[in-house]
PDB file of C-alpha atoms in Angstrom:
ATOM      1  CA  UNK A   1     -72.811  22.133  48.287  1.00 53.00           C
ATOM      2  CA  UNK A   2     -73.426  18.973  50.243  1.00 55.00           C
ATOM      3  CA  UNK A   3     -72.353  18.606  53.803  1.00 59.00           C
ATOM      4  CA  UNK A   4     -71.600  15.598  55.931  1.00 57.00           C
ATOM      5  CA  UNK A   5     -71.561  15.175  59.659  1.00 58.00           C
ATOM      6  CA  UNK A   6     -68.821  13.335  61.493  1.00 58.00           C
ATOM      7  CA  UNK A   7     -69.697  11.605  64.767  1.00 59.00           C
ATOM      8  CA  UNK A   8     -67.755  14.000  66.967  1.00 55.00           C
ATOM      9  CA  UNK A   9     -69.094  17.016  65.130  1.00 50.00           C
ATOM     10  CA  UNK A  10     -72.654  15.690  65.287  1.00 50.00           C
ATOM     11  CA  UNK A  11     -72.444  15.553  69.056  1.00 51.00           C
ATOM     12  CA  UNK A  12     -71.286  19.164  69.125  1.00 53.00           C
ATOM     13  CA  UNK A  13     -73.819  20.184  66.448  1.00 53.00           C
ATOM     14  CA  UNK A  14     -71.154  21.019  63.881  1.00 55.00           C
ATOM     15  CA  UNK A  15     -71.201  20.258  60.150  1.00 51.00           C
ATOM     16  CA  UNK A  16     -68.096  18.917  58.474  1.00 49.00           C
ATOM     17  CA  UNK A  17     -66.911  19.959  55.071  1.00 52.00           C
ATOM     18  CA  UNK A  18     -66.615  17.209  52.518  1.00 53.00           C
ATOM     19  CA  UNK A  19     -63.174  15.629  52.642  1.00 51.00           C
ATOM     20  CA  UNK A  20     -61.731  17.931  55.293  1.00 49.00           C
ATOM     21  CA  UNK A  21     -61.974  19.386  58.750  1.00 49.00           C
ATOM     22  CA  UNK A  22     -65.347  20.419  60.190  1.00 47.00           C
ATOM     23  CA  UNK A  23     -66.582  24.002  59.928  1.00 46.00           C
ATOM     24  CA  UNK A  24     -65.444  24.685  63.453  1.00 49.00           C
ATOM     25  CA  UNK A  25     -62.253  22.612  63.118  1.00 48.00           C
ATOM     26  CA  UNK A  26     -63.408  19.191  64.342  1.00 47.00           C
ATOM     27  CA  UNK A  27     -60.571  17.335  65.962  1.00 49.00           C
ATOM     28  CA  UNK A  28     -59.133  13.982  65.012  1.00 51.00           C
ATOM     29  CA  UNK A  29     -61.037  12.470  67.920  1.00 51.00           C
ATOM     30  CA  UNK A  30     -64.334  13.126  66.103  1.00 51.00           C
ATOM     31  CA  UNK A  31     -63.469  10.773  63.285  1.00 56.00           C
ATOM     32  CA  UNK A  32     -63.664   6.996  62.840  1.00 53.00           C
ATOM     33  CA  UNK A  33     -62.019   6.311  66.175  1.00 54.00           C
ATOM     34  CA  UNK A  34     -65.217   7.450  67.904  1.00 57.00           C
ATOM     35  CA  UNK A  35     -67.390   4.925  66.119  1.00 58.00           C
ATOM     36  CA  UNK A  36     -68.440   2.193  68.509  1.00 60.00           C
ATOM     37  CA  UNK A  37     -66.704  -1.143  67.961  1.00 57.00           C
ATOM     38  CA  UNK A  38     -63.862   0.245  65.883  1.00 54.00           C
ATOM     39  CA  UNK A  39     -60.206   0.676  66.539  1.00 56.00           C
ATOM     40  CA  UNK A  40     -59.518   3.618  64.334  1.00 54.00           C
ATOM     41  CA  UNK A  41     -60.018   1.925  60.993  1.00 52.00           C
ATOM     42  CA  UNK A  42     -63.698   2.690  60.434  1.00 52.00           C
ATOM     43  CA  UNK A  43     -66.685   0.409  60.794  1.00 55.00           C
ATOM     44  CA  UNK A  44     -66.169  -3.244  60.016  1.00 54.00           C
ATOM     45  CA  UNK A  45     -62.437  -3.156  59.284  1.00 55.00           C
ATOM     46  CA  UNK A  46     -60.338  -6.298  59.445  1.00 56.00           C
ATOM     47  CA  UNK A  47     -58.426  -4.794  62.373  1.00 56.00           C
ATOM     48  CA  UNK A  48     -61.360  -5.434  64.708  1.00 55.00           C
ATOM     49  CA  UNK A  49     -62.520  -8.746  63.238  1.00 57.00           C
ATOM     50  CA  UNK A  50     -64.837  -7.263  60.607  1.00 54.00           C
ATOM     51  CA  UNK A  51     -64.580  -8.066  56.955  1.00 53.00           C
ATOM     52  CA  UNK A  52     -63.081  -5.942  54.255  1.00 54.00           C
ATOM     53  CA  UNK A  53     -65.898  -6.405  51.757  1.00 53.00           C
ATOM     54  CA  UNK A  54     -68.771  -8.459  50.509  1.00 54.00           C
ATOM     55  CA  UNK A  55     -69.592 -10.063  53.829  1.00 53.00           C
ATOM     56  CA  UNK A  56     -66.967 -12.754  53.337  1.00 56.00           C
ATOM     57  CA  UNK A  57     -64.549 -13.705  56.025  1.00 52.00           C
ATOM     58  CA  UNK A  58     -60.812 -13.974  55.455  1.00 53.00           C
ATOM     59  CA  UNK A  59     -60.976 -17.751  54.962  1.00 62.00           C
ATOM     60  CA  UNK A  60     -63.529 -17.526  52.150  1.00 61.00           C
ATOM     61  CA  UNK A  61     -60.963 -16.105  49.769  1.00 62.00           C
ATOM     62  CA  UNK A  62     -58.686 -19.175  49.970  1.00 69.00           C
ATOM     63  CA  UNK A  63     -58.328 -21.271  46.869  1.00 71.00           C
ATOM     64  CA  UNK A  64     -59.886 -24.729  47.003  1.00 72.00           C
ATOM     65  CA  UNK A  65     -58.321 -27.870  45.594  1.00 79.00           C
ATOM     66  CA  UNK A  66     -59.183 -29.376  42.182  1.00 86.00           C
ATOM     67  CA  UNK A  67     -61.451 -32.091  43.636  1.00 89.00           C
ATOM     68  CA  UNK A  68     -64.636 -30.201  42.752  1.00 88.00           C
ATOM     69  CA  UNK A  69     -63.527 -29.825  39.135  1.00 91.00           C
ATOM     70  CA  UNK A  70     -62.696 -33.531  38.936  1.00 92.00           C
ATOM     71  CA  UNK A  71     -66.135 -34.514  40.267  1.00 92.00           C
ATOM     72  CA  UNK A  72     -67.900 -32.183  37.829  1.00 94.00           C
ATOM     73  CA  UNK A  73     -65.738 -33.458  34.950  1.00 94.00           C
ATOM     74  CA  UNK A  74     -66.489 -37.111  35.706  1.00 95.00           C
ATOM     75  CA  UNK A  75     -70.210 -36.354  35.984  1.00 96.00           C
ATOM     76  CA  UNK A  76     -70.187 -34.507  32.644  1.00 96.00           C
ATOM     77  CA  UNK A  77     -68.269 -37.370  30.975  1.00 96.00           C
ATOM     78  CA  UNK A  78     -70.800 -39.951  32.211  1.00 96.00           C
ATOM     79  CA  UNK A  79     -73.679 -37.843  30.879  1.00 96.00           C
ATOM     80  CA  UNK A  80     -71.945 -37.345  27.521  1.00 96.00           C
ATOM     81  CA  UNK A  81     -71.216 -41.077  27.213  1.00 94.00           C
ATOM     82  CA  UNK A  82     -74.831 -41.973  27.963  1.00 92.00           C
ATOM     83  CA  UNK A  83     -76.073 -39.451  25.415  1.00 92.00           C
ATOM     84  CA  UNK A  84     -73.668 -40.872  22.783  1.00 89.00           C
ATOM     85  CA  UNK A  85     -75.016 -44.404  23.348  1.00 87.00           C
ATOM     86  CA  UNK A  86     -78.605 -43.193  23.012  1.00 86.00           C
ATOM     87  CA  UNK A  87     -77.891 -41.210  19.833  1.00 83.00           C
ATOM     88  CA  UNK A  88     -75.825 -44.026  18.324  1.00 76.00           C
ATOM     89  CA  UNK A  89     -78.726 -46.460  18.657  1.00 70.00           C
ATOM     90  CA  UNK A  90     -81.594 -44.060  17.961  1.00 70.00           C
ATOM     91  CA  UNK A  91     -82.491 -45.407  14.499  1.00 65.00           C
ATOM     92  CA  UNK A  92     -81.177 -48.928  14.854  1.00 64.00           C
ATOM     93  CA  UNK A  93     -83.005 -52.095  15.666  1.00 69.00           C
ATOM     94  CA  UNK A  94     -80.974 -53.941  18.311  1.00 75.00           C
ATOM     95  CA  UNK A  95     -79.295 -57.065  16.982  1.00 83.00           C
ATOM     96  CA  UNK A  96     -79.499 -56.047  13.290  1.00 89.00           C
ATOM     97  CA  UNK A  97     -76.605 -54.304  11.545  1.00 90.00           C
ATOM     98  CA  UNK A  98     -76.796 -53.142   7.938  1.00 92.00           C
ATOM     99  CA  UNK A  99     -74.055 -51.480   5.908  1.00 94.00           C
ATOM    100  CA  UNK A 100     -73.864 -50.103   2.390  1.00 95.00           C
ATOM    101  CA  UNK A 101     -70.511 -51.191   0.973  1.00 96.00           C
ATOM    102  CA  UNK A 102     -70.486 -49.554  -2.490  1.00 96.00           C
ATOM    103  CA  UNK A 103     -72.787 -48.222  -5.164  1.00 96.00           C
ATOM    104  CA  UNK A 104     -72.114 -47.598  -8.837  1.00 96.00           C
ATOM    105  CA  UNK A 105     -74.364 -45.464 -11.011  1.00 95.00           C
ATOM    106  CA  UNK A 106     -74.320 -47.467 -14.244  1.00 95.00           C
ATOM    107  CA  UNK A 107     -76.556 -45.263 -16.382  1.00 94.00           C
ATOM    108  CA  UNK A 108     -79.449 -42.816 -16.195  1.00 94.00           C
ATOM    109  CA  UNK A 109     -81.770 -45.748 -15.472  1.00 95.00           C
ATOM    110  CA  UNK A 110     -79.802 -48.115 -13.218  1.00 95.00           C
ATOM    111  CA  UNK A 111     -77.606 -48.234 -10.145  1.00 96.00           C
ATOM    112  CA  UNK A 112     -75.757 -51.186  -8.648  1.00 96.00           C
ATOM    113  CA  UNK A 113     -75.523 -51.364  -4.832  1.00 96.00           C
ATOM    114  CA  UNK A 114     -73.476 -53.771  -2.699  1.00 97.00           C
ATOM    115  CA  UNK A 115     -74.435 -54.192   0.947  1.00 96.00           C
ATOM    116  CA  UNK A 116     -74.159 -56.476   3.967  1.00 95.00           C
ATOM    117  CA  UNK A 117     -76.672 -57.319   6.697  1.00 94.00           C
ATOM    118  CA  UNK A 118     -75.903 -59.155   9.949  1.00 93.00           C
ATOM    119  CA  UNK A 119     -78.587 -60.468  12.313  1.00 92.00           C
ATOM    120  CA  UNK A 120     -79.420 -63.198  14.800  1.00 90.00           C
ATOM    121  CA  UNK A 121     -79.569 -66.617  13.121  1.00 90.00           C
ATOM    122  CA  UNK A 122     -83.176 -67.326  14.112  1.00 90.00           C
ATOM    123  CA  UNK A 123     -84.644 -63.977  12.954  1.00 90.00           C
ATOM    124  CA  UNK A 124     -86.338 -63.170   9.646  1.00 93.00           C
ATOM    125  CA  UNK A 125     -85.393 -59.625   8.621  1.00 94.00           C
ATOM    126  CA  UNK A 126     -86.755 -57.318   5.905  1.00 94.00           C
ATOM    127  CA  UNK A 127     -84.667 -54.390   4.613  1.00 95.00           C
ATOM    128  CA  UNK A 128     -85.187 -51.617   2.088  1.00 95.00           C
ATOM    129  CA  UNK A 129     -82.609 -51.005  -0.629  1.00 96.00           C
ATOM    130  CA  UNK A 130     -83.141 -47.712  -2.427  1.00 96.00           C
ATOM    131  CA  UNK A 131     -81.527 -45.171  -4.738  1.00 96.00           C
ATOM    132  CA  UNK A 132     -81.903 -41.398  -4.588  1.00 96.00           C
ATOM    133  CA  UNK A 133     -81.206 -38.341  -6.734  1.00 94.00           C
ATOM    134  CA  UNK A 134     -79.515 -35.003  -5.990  1.00 94.00           C
ATOM    135  CA  UNK A 135     -82.567 -33.792  -4.043  1.00 94.00           C
ATOM    136  CA  UNK A 136     -82.636 -37.057  -2.032  1.00 93.00           C
ATOM    137  CA  UNK A 137     -85.879 -38.048  -3.717  1.00 95.00           C
ATOM    138  CA  UNK A 138     -86.229 -41.840  -4.010  1.00 96.00           C
ATOM    139  CA  UNK A 139     -85.871 -42.929  -7.654  1.00 96.00           C
ATOM    140  CA  UNK A 140     -85.852 -46.712  -7.018  1.00 96.00           C
ATOM    141  CA  UNK A 141     -86.708 -48.972  -4.099  1.00 96.00           C
ATOM    142  CA  UNK A 142     -86.670 -52.678  -3.377  1.00 95.00           C
ATOM    143  CA  UNK A 143     -87.564 -54.828  -0.345  1.00 96.00           C
ATOM    144  CA  UNK A 144     -85.313 -57.783   0.483  1.00 94.00           C
ATOM    145  CA  UNK A 145     -86.004 -60.519   3.001  1.00 94.00           C
ATOM    146  CA  UNK A 146     -83.270 -62.405   4.807  1.00 93.00           C
ATOM    147  CA  UNK A 147     -84.580 -65.795   6.009  1.00 92.00           C
ATOM    148  CA  UNK A 148     -83.997 -67.453   9.369  1.00 91.00           C
ATOM    149  CA  UNK A 149     -80.941 -69.704   9.552  1.00 90.00           C
ATOM    150  CA  UNK A 150     -78.654 -67.040   8.065  1.00 88.00           C
ATOM    151  CA  UNK A 151     -76.494 -64.831  10.276  1.00 92.00           C
ATOM    152  CA  UNK A 152     -74.961 -62.589   7.646  1.00 93.00           C
ATOM    153  CA  UNK A 153     -75.421 -61.872   3.976  1.00 93.00           C
ATOM    154  CA  UNK A 154     -73.488 -59.820   1.455  1.00 95.00           C
ATOM    155  CA  UNK A 155     -75.315 -59.011  -1.773  1.00 94.00           C
ATOM    156  CA  UNK A 156     -75.145 -56.870  -4.864  1.00 96.00           C
ATOM    157  CA  UNK A 157     -78.411 -55.747  -6.446  1.00 95.00           C
ATOM    158  CA  UNK A 158     -79.097 -53.667  -9.537  1.00 96.00           C
ATOM    159  CA  UNK A 159     -82.008 -51.235  -9.218  1.00 96.00           C
ATOM    160  CA  UNK A 160     -83.902 -49.759 -12.195  1.00 96.00           C
ATOM    161  CA  UNK A 161     -84.323 -46.024 -11.601  1.00 95.00           C
ATOM    162  CA  UNK A 162     -86.847 -43.506 -12.925  1.00 95.00           C
ATOM    163  CA  UNK A 163     -84.044 -40.976 -13.512  1.00 94.00           C
ATOM    164  CA  UNK A 164     -80.317 -40.720 -12.853  1.00 95.00           C
ATOM    165  CA  UNK A 165     -79.423 -41.676  -9.272  1.00 95.00           C
ATOM    166  CA  UNK A 166     -76.645 -40.051  -7.281  1.00 95.00           C
ATOM    167  CA  UNK A 167     -76.513 -42.610  -4.471  1.00 95.00           C
ATOM    168  CA  UNK A 168     -77.899 -45.872  -3.121  1.00 96.00           C
ATOM    169  CA  UNK A 169     -78.159 -47.517   0.301  1.00 95.00           C
ATOM    170  CA  UNK A 170     -79.567 -50.297   2.442  1.00 95.00           C
ATOM    171  CA  UNK A 171     -81.752 -49.038   5.297  1.00 92.00           C
ATOM    172  CA  UNK A 172     -84.699 -49.737   7.604  1.00 89.00           C
ATOM    173  CA  UNK A 173     -83.860 -53.340   8.498  1.00 90.00           C
ATOM    174  CA  UNK A 174     -86.585 -54.708  10.792  1.00 90.00           C
ATOM    175  CA  UNK A 175     -87.434 -58.072  12.266  1.00 90.00           C
ATOM    176  CA  UNK A 176     -90.506 -59.601  10.590  1.00 87.00           C
TER     177      UNK A 176
END
């Protein structure tokens, strides 16, 4: 059986029973009221200016306005927008835009691909037009060159394939 000592009982050399009166009947005056700096509520109670828990004062529990959330939200949106710009231009050469318009698999040995390339008028650009199979292995490839003096071209090419293609595209346009 464990015993505890209350302040009044400790001064008199008496042990208190857990949760009740002391062994010799400690009075009410030997309880929390005798603790220095308290007013009957135990050490550190809000009644004497102490805190009720966690070391926080009464003002710390007040709810703040939404300004902090707005600042964090704006900061996160700016970061996300910057990341989107970087990822959107990761594999592109600035100033050159290429687009596959359509492709038609004509047979086991040919595919027709229509595409468009836009660029600065003074640049010479070389692009790759290729066809691929179900495993994305290249079954046909062709290099095209767009001369200076042309801003935009739209073309349709037929590629001879080593086996049946499942798709075709224009890609890797670079300034020469």
